[in-house]
XYZ file of C-alpha atoms in Angstrom:
700
model
C -91.135 80.615 -22.720
C -92.766 82.642 -27.814
C -93.896 79.491 -25.999
C -90.489 80.714 -27.310
C -87.856 78.050 -25.567
C -92.748 79.665 -24.115
C -91.082 79.545 -22.565
C -89.838 80.316 -20.709
C -88.704 79.095 -23.187
C -89.924 80.509 -23.806
C -91.149 81.581 -26.936
C -88.629 80.121 -29.397
C -86.670 82.110 -31.868
C -87.783 79.816 -34.726
C -90.939 80.841 -36.537
C -93.047 79.360 -39.314
C -92.680 80.585 -42.880
C -95.989 80.285 -44.660
C -99.431 79.464 -43.433
C -100.178 76.559 -41.157
C -102.051 73.586 -42.505
C -105.025 72.795 -40.340
C -107.472 69.953 -39.686
C -110.892 71.120 -40.691
C -112.698 67.978 -39.735
C -113.434 64.685 -41.483
C -113.290 60.996 -40.657
C -110.573 61.653 -37.970
C -113.164 63.555 -35.951
C -115.496 60.552 -35.757
C -116.668 60.016 -32.103
C -114.571 57.856 -29.789
C -116.313 54.506 -29.326
C -119.098 56.103 -31.388
C -119.994 58.123 -28.331
C -117.430 60.665 -27.307
C -116.665 63.874 -29.202
C -113.055 64.119 -30.527
C -111.120 67.269 -29.810
C -110.038 68.759 -33.138
C -106.367 68.921 -33.996
C -106.446 72.599 -34.800
C -108.712 73.853 -31.991
C -111.714 74.491 -34.145
C -115.130 74.180 -32.361
C -113.655 74.052 -28.918
C -116.146 76.809 -28.213
C -119.390 75.805 -30.009
C -120.605 79.434 -29.963
C -117.293 80.919 -31.239
C -115.768 78.081 -33.287
C -112.520 79.908 -34.243
C -111.716 81.161 -30.753
C -108.324 79.819 -29.869
C -108.010 77.817 -33.068
C -104.868 77.634 -35.160
C -104.700 80.441 -37.748
C -106.469 82.944 -35.547
C -104.909 86.334 -34.695
C -103.110 86.989 -31.467
C -105.454 88.830 -29.085
C -104.406 92.348 -28.168
C -105.171 93.173 -24.570
C -104.139 96.731 -25.038
C -103.686 99.216 -27.966
C -101.079 98.663 -30.628
C -98.113 100.961 -30.540
C -96.455 101.746 -33.885
C -94.543 104.874 -34.881
C -97.011 105.693 -37.654
C -100.008 104.088 -35.940
C -100.092 101.200 -38.452
C -96.820 99.322 -38.958
C -93.547 101.240 -38.409
C -91.476 100.124 -35.473
C -91.115 102.565 -32.583
C -87.683 104.135 -31.926
C -85.623 103.406 -28.823
C -82.092 102.709 -27.745
C -80.131 100.256 -29.904
C -81.165 96.851 -28.589
C -77.704 95.298 -28.815
C -76.438 98.164 -26.717
C -79.153 97.539 -24.177
C -78.329 93.872 -24.244
C -74.628 94.517 -23.523
C -75.435 96.742 -20.582
C -78.529 95.101 -19.089
C -78.687 91.419 -20.166
C -74.953 90.680 -20.041
C -74.303 88.040 -17.422
C -70.516 88.475 -17.681
C -70.237 84.700 -17.426
C -71.514 84.501 -13.813
C -74.280 81.964 -12.910
C -77.228 83.355 -10.933
C -79.714 80.657 -9.908
C -83.414 80.491 -9.093
C -84.081 81.879 -5.634
C -86.877 79.298 -5.208
C -84.785 76.320 -6.200
C -86.751 75.689 -9.371
C -85.074 73.064 -11.522
C -84.277 73.275 -15.164
C -87.703 71.735 -15.770
C -88.961 75.258 -15.229
C -87.645 76.493 -18.589
C -87.852 73.159 -20.347
C -91.568 72.673 -19.546
C -92.112 76.327 -20.325
C -90.663 75.920 -23.780
C -92.483 72.676 -24.365
C -95.775 74.498 -23.558
C -94.710 77.408 -25.759
C -94.370 75.037 -28.644
C -97.958 73.891 -28.016
C -99.460 77.378 -27.610
C -97.826 79.718 -30.103
C -95.960 80.058 -33.402
C -96.015 83.246 -35.428
C -95.448 83.585 -39.162
C -92.018 84.955 -40.118
C -92.148 85.595 -43.853
C -91.885 89.344 -43.356
C -89.180 91.764 -44.353
C -85.604 91.945 -43.052
C -85.045 94.674 -40.371
C -81.550 93.842 -39.117
C -80.331 95.258 -35.886
C -77.279 97.533 -36.155
C -74.111 96.229 -34.597
C -71.167 98.370 -33.377
C -67.816 96.634 -33.145
C -66.462 99.754 -31.410
C -68.920 99.555 -28.515
C -66.619 99.497 -25.383
C -68.884 96.826 -23.884
C -68.820 94.632 -26.985
C -66.722 91.441 -26.584
C -67.936 89.361 -29.539
C -66.730 89.386 -33.092
C -69.453 89.740 -35.679
C -68.408 89.393 -39.383
C -72.062 89.722 -40.320
C -72.020 93.451 -39.317
C -75.586 93.222 -37.999
C -77.716 91.079 -35.767
C -80.129 89.374 -38.186
C -83.820 90.207 -37.581
C -86.842 89.476 -39.792
C -90.177 91.073 -39.004
C -93.146 88.806 -38.497
C -95.559 88.721 -41.350
C -98.603 90.999 -40.979
C -101.992 89.254 -40.797
C -103.924 89.653 -43.991
C -105.573 93.057 -44.329
C -103.657 94.734 -41.575
C -100.664 97.071 -41.374
C -101.748 99.542 -44.103
C -104.981 101.298 -43.196
C -105.164 99.714 -39.786
C -102.712 98.575 -37.103
C -100.510 95.599 -38.006
C -101.722 92.387 -36.452
C -100.225 88.856 -36.412
C -101.358 85.271 -36.832
C -100.854 82.469 -34.361
C -100.444 79.218 -36.355
C -100.905 77.058 -33.251
C -103.882 76.558 -31.046
C -104.134 78.514 -27.785
C -105.098 75.359 -25.853
C -102.918 73.031 -23.806
C -103.773 70.198 -26.206
C -100.471 68.338 -26.848
C -100.208 69.935 -30.310
C -96.442 69.653 -29.950
C -96.880 65.873 -29.895
C -99.614 65.346 -32.519
C -99.478 68.463 -34.734
C -102.378 70.505 -36.082
C -102.960 68.802 -39.344
C -104.145 65.365 -40.673
C -101.110 65.146 -42.962
C -98.586 65.628 -40.191
C -100.389 63.189 -37.876
C -100.618 60.676 -40.700
C -96.787 60.699 -41.008
C -96.329 60.487 -37.229
C -98.562 57.424 -36.723
C -97.647 53.829 -37.543
C -99.206 52.629 -40.819
C -99.699 53.797 -44.371
C -98.775 57.362 -45.332
C -101.578 58.579 -47.477
C -102.697 61.876 -45.779
C -105.435 60.088 -43.867
C -104.539 59.144 -40.253
C -107.779 57.262 -39.760
C -106.444 54.064 -41.395
C -103.225 54.086 -39.325
C -102.326 52.182 -36.204
C -102.923 53.562 -32.773
C -99.223 53.943 -31.915
C -96.919 56.776 -32.843
C -94.027 55.731 -35.153
C -90.917 55.459 -32.930
C -87.963 53.444 -34.339
C -85.904 52.150 -31.373
C -88.290 53.982 -29.056
C -87.046 57.412 -30.130
C -88.495 60.030 -32.439
C -88.159 59.235 -36.124
C -85.755 61.148 -38.382
C -86.909 62.789 -41.564
C -85.426 59.998 -43.573
C -86.920 57.207 -41.380
C -89.930 56.633 -43.669
C -88.330 56.858 -47.037
C -87.957 60.093 -49.040
C -87.224 62.830 -46.479
C -88.789 65.389 -48.803
C -92.159 63.858 -47.946
C -91.655 64.210 -44.248
C -93.373 67.097 -42.419
C -91.522 70.334 -42.287
C -89.074 70.755 -39.372
C -87.063 73.849 -38.491
C -83.357 73.329 -38.818
C -80.373 75.570 -37.865
C -76.903 75.322 -36.492
C -75.369 71.848 -36.797
C -78.463 70.429 -38.567
C -77.929 72.739 -41.488
C -75.200 70.328 -42.670
C -77.451 67.275 -42.236
C -81.122 68.379 -42.347
C -82.365 64.873 -42.946
C -81.178 63.798 -39.492
C -83.679 66.173 -37.874
C -86.314 64.304 -35.870
C -89.969 64.752 -36.613
C -92.669 65.594 -34.097
C -95.940 67.476 -33.824
C -94.228 70.862 -33.580
C -91.721 71.886 -36.172
C -89.290 73.247 -33.490
C -88.708 69.775 -31.828
C -84.931 69.847 -32.681
C -84.180 73.204 -31.153
C -82.416 71.754 -28.119
C -81.894 68.328 -26.620
C -83.969 69.052 -23.491
C -86.920 69.868 -25.721
C -86.319 66.930 -27.992
C -86.215 64.648 -24.949
C -89.535 65.985 -23.672
C -91.101 65.430 -27.060
C -89.807 61.920 -27.012
C -91.086 61.323 -23.480
C -94.763 62.062 -24.381
C -94.539 60.176 -27.705
C -93.476 57.203 -25.528
C -96.254 57.925 -23.049
C -98.811 57.879 -25.882
C -97.663 54.434 -26.942
C -97.582 53.187 -23.311
C -101.223 54.210 -22.828
C -102.171 52.450 -26.111
C -100.544 49.243 -24.753
C -102.780 49.442 -21.637
C -106.062 49.500 -23.690
C -108.015 46.341 -24.533
C -107.431 44.716 -27.935
C -111.161 44.796 -28.567
C -110.909 48.560 -29.300
C -110.331 49.813 -32.769
C -106.938 51.357 -33.624
C -108.609 54.761 -34.047
C -110.343 54.519 -30.658
C -107.101 53.524 -28.982
C -105.292 56.436 -30.584
C -107.919 59.039 -29.588
C -108.213 57.699 -26.046
C -104.423 57.821 -25.578
C -104.350 61.368 -27.117
C -107.074 62.560 -24.649
C -105.058 61.138 -21.711
C -101.785 62.764 -22.850
C -103.530 66.072 -23.240
C -105.022 65.817 -19.716
C -101.668 64.763 -18.284
C -99.928 67.872 -19.727
C -102.722 70.064 -18.328
C -102.396 68.391 -14.915
C -98.647 68.896 -14.811
C -98.949 72.501 -15.899
C -101.477 73.571 -13.284
C -100.396 71.265 -10.464
C -96.599 71.353 -10.757
C -95.193 73.917 -13.222
C -97.208 77.027 -12.258
C -96.957 76.388 -8.462
C -93.242 75.954 -8.807
C -92.992 79.295 -10.584
C -94.963 80.880 -7.793
C -98.121 81.448 -9.892
C -101.352 80.896 -7.913
C -104.650 80.999 -9.794
C -108.154 81.346 -8.385
C -110.017 78.019 -7.857
C -111.452 76.479 -11.001
C -115.191 77.121 -11.418
C -115.800 75.336 -14.710
C -115.858 76.083 -18.369
C -116.739 79.671 -19.423
C -117.862 79.987 -23.100
C -117.771 83.723 -22.775
C -113.995 83.772 -22.146
C -111.738 84.159 -25.210
C -108.931 81.579 -24.861
C -106.843 83.134 -27.658
C -103.116 83.693 -26.984
C -102.566 87.265 -26.150
C -99.989 89.325 -28.012
C -98.685 90.543 -24.700
C -98.090 87.021 -23.397
C -96.516 85.666 -26.594
C -94.392 88.704 -27.399
C -93.389 89.877 -23.902
C -94.640 87.955 -20.854
C -93.708 84.419 -21.789
C -90.212 85.311 -22.971
C -88.303 84.084 -19.907
C -85.036 83.294 -21.682
C -82.981 84.326 -18.606
C -84.072 81.066 -16.943
C -82.201 78.903 -19.483
C -79.124 77.288 -17.965
C -75.853 77.422 -19.835
C -75.436 73.621 -19.755
C -77.276 70.426 -19.114
C -75.641 68.085 -16.642
C -76.074 64.266 -16.400
C -74.683 62.118 -13.664
C -75.238 58.389 -13.941
C -73.674 54.899 -13.985
C -70.664 54.812 -16.267
C -71.571 51.298 -17.387
C -74.401 52.716 -19.491
C -72.005 53.965 -22.111
C -69.433 52.171 -24.236
C -66.124 53.966 -24.516
C -66.849 54.901 -28.111
C -70.010 56.785 -27.035
C -68.143 58.820 -24.394
C -65.474 59.623 -26.978
C -68.105 60.669 -29.482
C -69.572 63.046 -26.878
C -66.147 64.575 -26.150
C -65.485 65.092 -29.854
C -68.521 67.374 -29.925
C -67.119 69.656 -27.158
C -69.061 67.915 -24.320
C -67.261 67.539 -20.998
C -67.088 63.955 -19.786
C -65.700 63.086 -16.416
C -65.485 59.451 -15.298
C -65.053 58.818 -11.549
C -64.896 55.072 -10.778
C -68.397 53.768 -11.514
C -69.950 57.166 -12.172
C -69.839 59.456 -15.162
C -70.661 63.180 -15.328
C -71.679 64.609 -18.674
C -71.923 68.323 -19.098
C -73.532 69.496 -22.363
C -72.964 73.225 -23.198
C -76.001 74.910 -24.527
C -74.355 75.753 -27.889
C -73.699 72.024 -28.398
C -77.291 71.109 -27.344
C -78.822 73.346 -30.046
C -80.170 71.449 -33.047
C -78.312 68.310 -32.137
C -81.153 65.717 -31.635
C -78.835 62.686 -31.987
C -77.471 63.450 -28.525
C -80.795 62.319 -26.959
C -80.195 58.745 -28.010
C -76.413 58.848 -27.305
C -76.928 60.117 -23.729
C -80.216 58.128 -23.348
C -83.595 59.496 -22.403
C -83.752 58.470 -18.742
C -80.482 60.019 -17.555
C -81.153 63.164 -19.566
C -84.659 63.691 -18.136
C -83.408 62.989 -14.646
C -80.516 65.444 -15.122
C -82.922 68.250 -16.109
C -84.539 67.915 -12.673
C -81.257 67.660 -10.820
C -79.940 71.176 -11.167
C -81.527 74.580 -10.562
C -82.406 76.771 -13.474
C -81.061 80.307 -13.806
C -82.916 83.095 -12.086
C -85.770 84.769 -13.945
C -84.183 88.162 -14.192
C -82.568 90.515 -16.678
C -79.487 88.353 -17.168
C -79.255 86.060 -20.210
C -76.555 83.462 -20.752
C -74.060 84.464 -23.491
C -74.785 81.339 -25.448
C -78.250 82.769 -26.051
C -77.303 86.437 -25.861
C -74.571 86.323 -28.460
C -74.082 82.998 -30.246
C -77.515 81.385 -30.323
C -77.605 78.507 -32.825
C -74.117 79.411 -34.067
C -71.549 76.782 -34.949
C -67.995 77.268 -33.521
C -65.446 78.377 -36.136
C -62.936 75.862 -37.363
C -60.200 75.033 -34.891
C -62.263 75.610 -31.798
C -63.573 72.196 -30.983
C -63.931 72.734 -27.240
C -66.057 75.883 -27.156
C -67.571 75.594 -23.697
C -69.400 78.370 -21.936
C -67.239 80.949 -20.215
C -64.780 83.810 -20.828
C -63.327 82.074 -23.894
C -66.678 81.860 -25.654
C -66.064 85.059 -27.842
C -62.979 83.369 -29.305
C -65.001 80.503 -30.726
C -67.532 82.384 -32.938
C -67.523 85.053 -35.643
C -71.202 85.971 -35.788
C -73.660 87.376 -33.224
C -77.292 86.233 -32.721
C -78.647 87.931 -29.632
C -81.871 86.593 -28.212
C -82.249 89.326 -25.631
C -81.919 91.990 -28.297
C -84.396 90.137 -30.518
C -86.853 89.974 -27.605
C -86.873 93.758 -27.354
C -87.037 94.240 -31.126
C -89.844 91.718 -31.490
C -91.827 93.875 -29.115
C -91.298 96.907 -31.392
C -92.076 94.735 -34.427
C -95.382 93.621 -32.964
C -96.407 97.044 -31.734
C -96.218 96.311 -28.074
C -97.162 99.063 -25.635
C -94.490 100.696 -23.507
C -93.695 99.224 -20.073
C -96.065 101.456 -18.159
C -98.772 101.241 -20.827
C -98.703 97.452 -20.501
C -98.830 97.680 -16.679
C -101.906 99.766 -16.998
C -103.441 97.287 -19.442
C -103.172 94.579 -16.779
C -104.580 96.765 -14.003
C -101.185 97.806 -12.504
C -100.208 101.383 -11.685
C -97.352 103.124 -13.623
C -93.823 103.181 -12.176
C -92.429 106.683 -12.061
C -88.844 105.836 -11.133
C -86.419 103.131 -12.098
C -85.785 102.222 -8.439
C -89.525 101.611 -8.094
C -89.112 98.971 -10.815
C -85.952 97.244 -9.606
C -86.323 97.676 -5.834
C -82.785 99.089 -5.553
C -81.875 102.126 -3.361
C -80.508 104.386 -6.145
C -80.708 105.131 -9.847
C -77.560 107.277 -9.805
C -74.122 106.129 -10.742
C -71.670 105.867 -7.838
C -68.751 108.177 -7.372
C -66.105 105.527 -8.010
C -62.456 105.970 -9.138
C -62.872 102.947 -11.396
C -65.638 104.606 -13.408
C -65.358 107.278 -16.046
C -67.275 110.346 -14.764
C -70.110 111.341 -17.080
C -69.717 108.208 -19.219
C -70.367 105.407 -16.682
C -72.891 103.626 -18.929
C -70.058 102.898 -21.465
C -67.488 101.819 -18.916
C -66.986 98.053 -18.683
C -66.258 98.438 -14.977
C -69.848 99.366 -14.469
C -70.769 95.694 -14.737
C -68.257 94.559 -12.153
C -69.853 92.311 -9.549
C -69.148 93.582 -6.067
C -71.291 91.205 -3.978
C -73.081 87.862 -4.350
C -75.640 86.138 -2.046
C -76.785 82.564 -1.857
C -80.343 81.191 -1.385
C -80.045 81.817 2.381
C -79.033 85.396 1.973
C -75.411 84.760 2.923
C -72.473 86.312 1.098
C -70.864 83.950 -1.432
C -68.347 83.952 -4.263
C -68.337 83.362 -7.921
C -66.277 80.240 -7.369
C -68.937 78.698 -5.125
C -71.377 78.856 -8.095
C -74.457 79.165 -5.854
C -75.460 82.835 -6.135
C -79.128 83.735 -6.333
C -78.530 87.537 -6.170
C -75.663 89.768 -7.367
C -74.866 93.390 -6.886
C -72.959 95.282 -9.612
C -70.843 98.359 -9.323
C -73.585 100.278 -11.143
C -77.170 99.574 -10.170
C -79.609 98.210 -12.695
C -81.746 101.207 -12.137
C -78.896 103.576 -12.955
C -78.107 101.740 -16.203
C -81.792 101.706 -17.225
C -82.060 105.418 -16.601
C -78.938 106.134 -18.699
C -80.312 104.133 -21.582
C -83.986 105.172 -21.509
C -84.089 108.496 -19.727
C -87.607 107.996 -18.362
C -89.698 105.069 -17.350
C -92.323 106.160 -19.901
C -89.817 105.333 -22.690
C -88.998 101.819 -21.351
C -89.651 98.871 -23.643
C -92.131 96.514 -22.020
C -89.754 93.517 -22.160
C -86.844 95.352 -20.567
C -88.954 96.772 -17.814
C -90.650 93.454 -17.103
C -87.446 91.501 -16.629
C -85.979 94.261 -14.456
C -88.861 94.167 -11.998
C -88.316 93.026 -8.396
C -90.041 89.712 -7.903
C -93.384 89.410 -6.091
C -92.823 87.656 -2.775
C -93.136 83.864 -3.190
C -92.876 84.067 -7.027
C -90.276 83.769 -9.679
C -91.979 86.609 -11.521
C -92.329 90.411 -11.149
C -95.722 92.121 -11.023
C -96.198 92.617 -14.732
C -95.084 89.197 -15.808
C -97.159 87.601 -13.102
C -100.261 89.477 -14.208
C -99.714 88.439 -17.854
C -99.216 84.822 -16.946
C -102.277 84.686 -14.664
C -104.448 86.199 -17.474
C -103.292 83.647 -20.061
C -103.260 80.533 -17.918
C -106.725 81.337 -16.610
C -107.920 81.731 -20.223
C -106.279 78.479 -21.274
C -107.970 76.688 -18.406
C -111.428 78.302 -18.135
C -111.773 78.846 -21.880
C -111.060 75.229 -22.806
C -114.165 73.016 -23.011
C -111.938 69.908 -22.999
C -109.940 70.977 -19.855
C -109.412 67.777 -17.800
C -111.504 68.906 -14.849
C -114.410 69.619 -17.192
C -114.083 66.452 -19.281
C -116.282 63.449 -18.463
C -114.203 61.297 -20.796
C -111.403 61.322 -18.244
C -113.699 59.730 -15.624
C -114.942 57.220 -18.197
C -111.332 56.160 -19.016
C -110.443 55.782 -15.325
C -113.519 53.710 -14.534
C -113.435 51.502 -17.635
C -109.717 51.161 -18.385
C -107.978 52.011 -15.127
C -105.867 54.798 -16.686
C -105.627 57.958 -14.662
C -104.403 61.176 -16.331
C -103.696 62.817 -13.047
C -100.008 61.972 -13.075
C -97.008 63.976 -12.074
C -94.112 64.542 -14.492
C -91.989 62.235 -12.295
C -94.495 59.465 -12.697
C -94.532 59.960 -16.490
C -90.722 59.842 -16.636
C -90.476 56.722 -14.491
C -93.167 54.942 -16.511
C -91.305 55.523 -19.818
C -87.651 55.219 -18.964
C -85.427 52.949 -16.872
C -85.213 55.637 -14.140
C -87.199 54.389 -11.069
C -89.506 56.796 -9.322
C -87.456 56.519 -6.204
C -84.582 58.314 -7.956
C -86.736 61.347 -8.856
C -88.116 64.099 -6.634
C -91.874 63.759 -6.197
C -92.005 67.181 -7.878
C -89.218 67.355 -10.467
C -89.699 71.117 -10.754
C -88.110 71.741 -7.348
C -84.563 70.851 -6.258
C -85.541 70.723 -2.627
C -87.529 67.542 -1.781
C -89.465 69.285 0.986
C -90.251 72.266 -1.215
C -91.323 70.055 -4.035
C -93.655 67.951 -1.873
C -95.244 71.045 -0.334
C -95.826 72.677 -3.740
C -97.374 69.488 -5.156
C -99.618 68.995 -2.145
C -100.702 72.634 -2.168
C -101.404 72.578 -5.989
C -103.566 69.499 -5.638
C -105.595 71.114 -2.898
C -106.042 74.326 -4.892
C -106.824 72.760 -8.225
C -108.342 69.332 -7.842
C -110.179 69.297 -4.535
C -112.114 72.471 -5.146
C -113.783 71.218 -8.345
C -115.961 68.201 -8.584
C -115.875 66.002 -11.743
C -117.868 67.384 -14.715
C -121.577 66.946 -14.456
C -123.737 65.639 -17.285
C -125.534 69.005 -17.697
C -122.328 71.016 -18.098
C -121.065 72.186 -21.504
C -118.329 69.566 -21.810
C -117.083 67.080 -24.408
C -120.424 65.941 -25.713
C -121.564 62.356 -26.096
C -124.409 60.771 -28.069
C -126.904 62.175 -25.498
C -125.648 65.771 -26.029
C -128.526 67.021 -28.092
C -131.171 65.950 -25.563
C -129.293 67.299 -22.507
C -130.111 70.620 -21.033
C -127.498 73.023 -22.462
C -125.156 74.653 -19.994
C -125.789 78.392 -19.463
C -122.894 80.356 -18.172
C -123.641 83.661 -16.554
C -122.990 86.475 -19.115
C -120.256 88.861 -18.122
C -121.282 92.171 -16.620
C -118.506 94.064 -18.287
C -116.952 93.622 -21.719
C -113.208 93.448 -22.369
C -110.591 91.949 -24.636
C -111.209 88.441 -23.232
C -115.044 88.656 -23.607
C -116.611 86.661 -26.379
C -119.969 87.644 -27.878
C -122.619 84.942 -28.012
C -122.972 83.428 -31.367
C -125.104 80.650 -32.905
C -123.746 77.163 -32.349
C -122.171 75.591 -35.395
C -123.205 71.968 -34.670
C -126.988 72.447 -34.886
C -127.520 72.308 -31.113
C -129.825 74.989 -29.689
C -128.525 77.715 -27.414
C-alpha cells in the first residue's frame, strides 16, 4: 500500500522526478471565518514546536540502522530478485482470497492512503535487474533483457560520507493531500475560477466537468496543467490523463474512482453550507470535513477490517514524530499481494447503451449480458492508466463493485499482471489479453512489482528481516518454518522433483491442496481458496534461495510470515503498521478527535464528518445505501457490522471531544489560552521529537 497501490497499494511504483512544490503559507492560510486556523497544504507547522515534522519535503524517518554494502550507498547483495519472484511470488494463475473476507476496498483504500502519505523522488541512476530467459521457471518473454529499475534519488548531503537517505515529497498526515495537492499552484488549477497561481480568489468548488475529474486539456493548454504520471495506454494520449491532488491518480481505475468520489464529496459539502459564507471559507470548511472523513474511515473501518487494533486515543502528543518511516514506506506498506486481478461490476444493463458495452469489449473487457443484468470484468492490465473507463462504467457501479468481491490474501503471492506485465500494453494482435495462463503470450516485456519491492529495500538500505524484527521489538526467527508456520523446510522426496535441484523444478510450485474460508478442501475451479499447499513448502524454497534467515530480505520475510490470529498481517507487518498509524493519529494536531472545528461545523452547519465509506458513496452516486454493506470493507454483512461497531467503541467512545485548553487547531483566543503541556517521554527513540521554540510567537 509506497502508499504504493500504500498500499496496500500499496506504495505505488510511480515516483516523482524532481522536487515537490510546497505551500509555504500566504493568503490561503488566512483563518477560517477569521477565527479558525487553516491546516497547511504541505504539513508545515502541524507541530508548532517542530514545524517541519511530517511536512512534505522532509526525509523518511529511519527506525533502525541503514544497511548498505559499503555503509553509505551501495546496494547489498542477495539472490536475483526476479528468480526469487518466480519461486516465491508466482501465483501460477490461481486465486487465493482474504481469509477474513476483506473486500477489494482493502487494497484500494490502502493505495489511496499511500498516495496521501508518501512519494519518493526517483531521479536517481538506473540499476536494472538482470533477467534470465533460460530460467526454468521463467514463462514470460522479455525483449528488454532486464527488468527496469531506477534507484531513488539520495537526499541532499547523503550517500557519500554518510548513509544514503531519501526524501518524502508528501506529508505524513492523513490530510486528503491526494485530493487537494501540496501546493497553491496545483490547488489553484483544481478549483473553479481563474488560474493565476493563487487559489484564494477561486470558487469553493473543485472543478469537475460532468461531475468527473478534469482532463489535462479541460482548462485550455494541457502544458499548463499540473504534472500527472502517465504510463501504459496513456503514453499514447497523455492529455487525456485526469488531474487530481496526487500525480498518480491515473494509475488504475479503482484509484481514479476513489479520487473522483472525494472530489464530489467536497463539492457536496460546499453545497450544504450557507451562501452567507465566503468562497474561501466554504472551501476550507469542506476541506476540513473531507480530511476528517478520511481519518474516520481509516481508523474505524479500514484498519479494523485488516485486523489492526490500536490502543485507545489519548490526545495529541507533540513529542511524537509523525514522519513516515522508511520501514513503513519501503517494506511494511507494500501489500501488493492483496491486489485482485480484475474488477467486477454487476448492475442493470439499461445503464449502458450498446455502443458503450461494445467499446468496453474492444479494450479486452469481458461483458456478459443476462436479461436485465450486465456483468463487466475489467482485467488489471486494462485498468492501468485508463481513466476514461471510470466515466464509461460510471462511478456508482464501479465503487459498489469494489466492495462486492474479496481481495486477494495478503501473502507472498502476487498476481502475474503485477508480477510480470505491470503497466505494459499487449502486443499487436492480442486484443483479448485477459488474466490467466495465456497472459505470457500477450506481452514482450517484463515489469515485476514483487522483484522491485525487494530491490527497493536494497536501494533504500533496509535492514535484513531479523534486524527489522528486532527494530520493532520482535525476536529473531532462527528457522524458516518459524516464519511460515509450516512443518518442514526440507524438499519432499517426490518422483516428480529433480533430486538436488528442486528449487529450479517447475513441479515444485504444483498446488496439491486448497482450502476455503471454512477450512474445507476445495478446488481451483471453485475459485474460493484462502489457503493453498504447494508440492514444495514455502519454507523449503526460502531456505534454498537465502540459506539462512539472517540473509533474508525484509520484504520477502515479512510477506512469508504466518498471520497473527484475527489479522490480515504477520507479526512484522502488524508492528510496522501499528507504529505508523499511531504516529499519524497521535502526532497530528488536526486529527478529527482533537479538532474543535469539527464540533463547530456539526453544531453550526449540521455537517458530521463521522461518516462511513458506504455513506460517502451513497451520498455522491446513484447507488442507494441499502445496496451497500454497512462496512464496505467486509464481504460478510455480519462481519462488517461487528467490525464497524467495535471500531466505533474503541476509537470514538473512549475519547471526548477536544477541550479548549488542549493543543488543537487554534482560534482567535489561542494566544490567551493556557498552552497544552504533554508529559515529556521518559525514553528517547526514533519517534521522539525534541522540544523546540514555537514558530508562531506563542509561548511554550
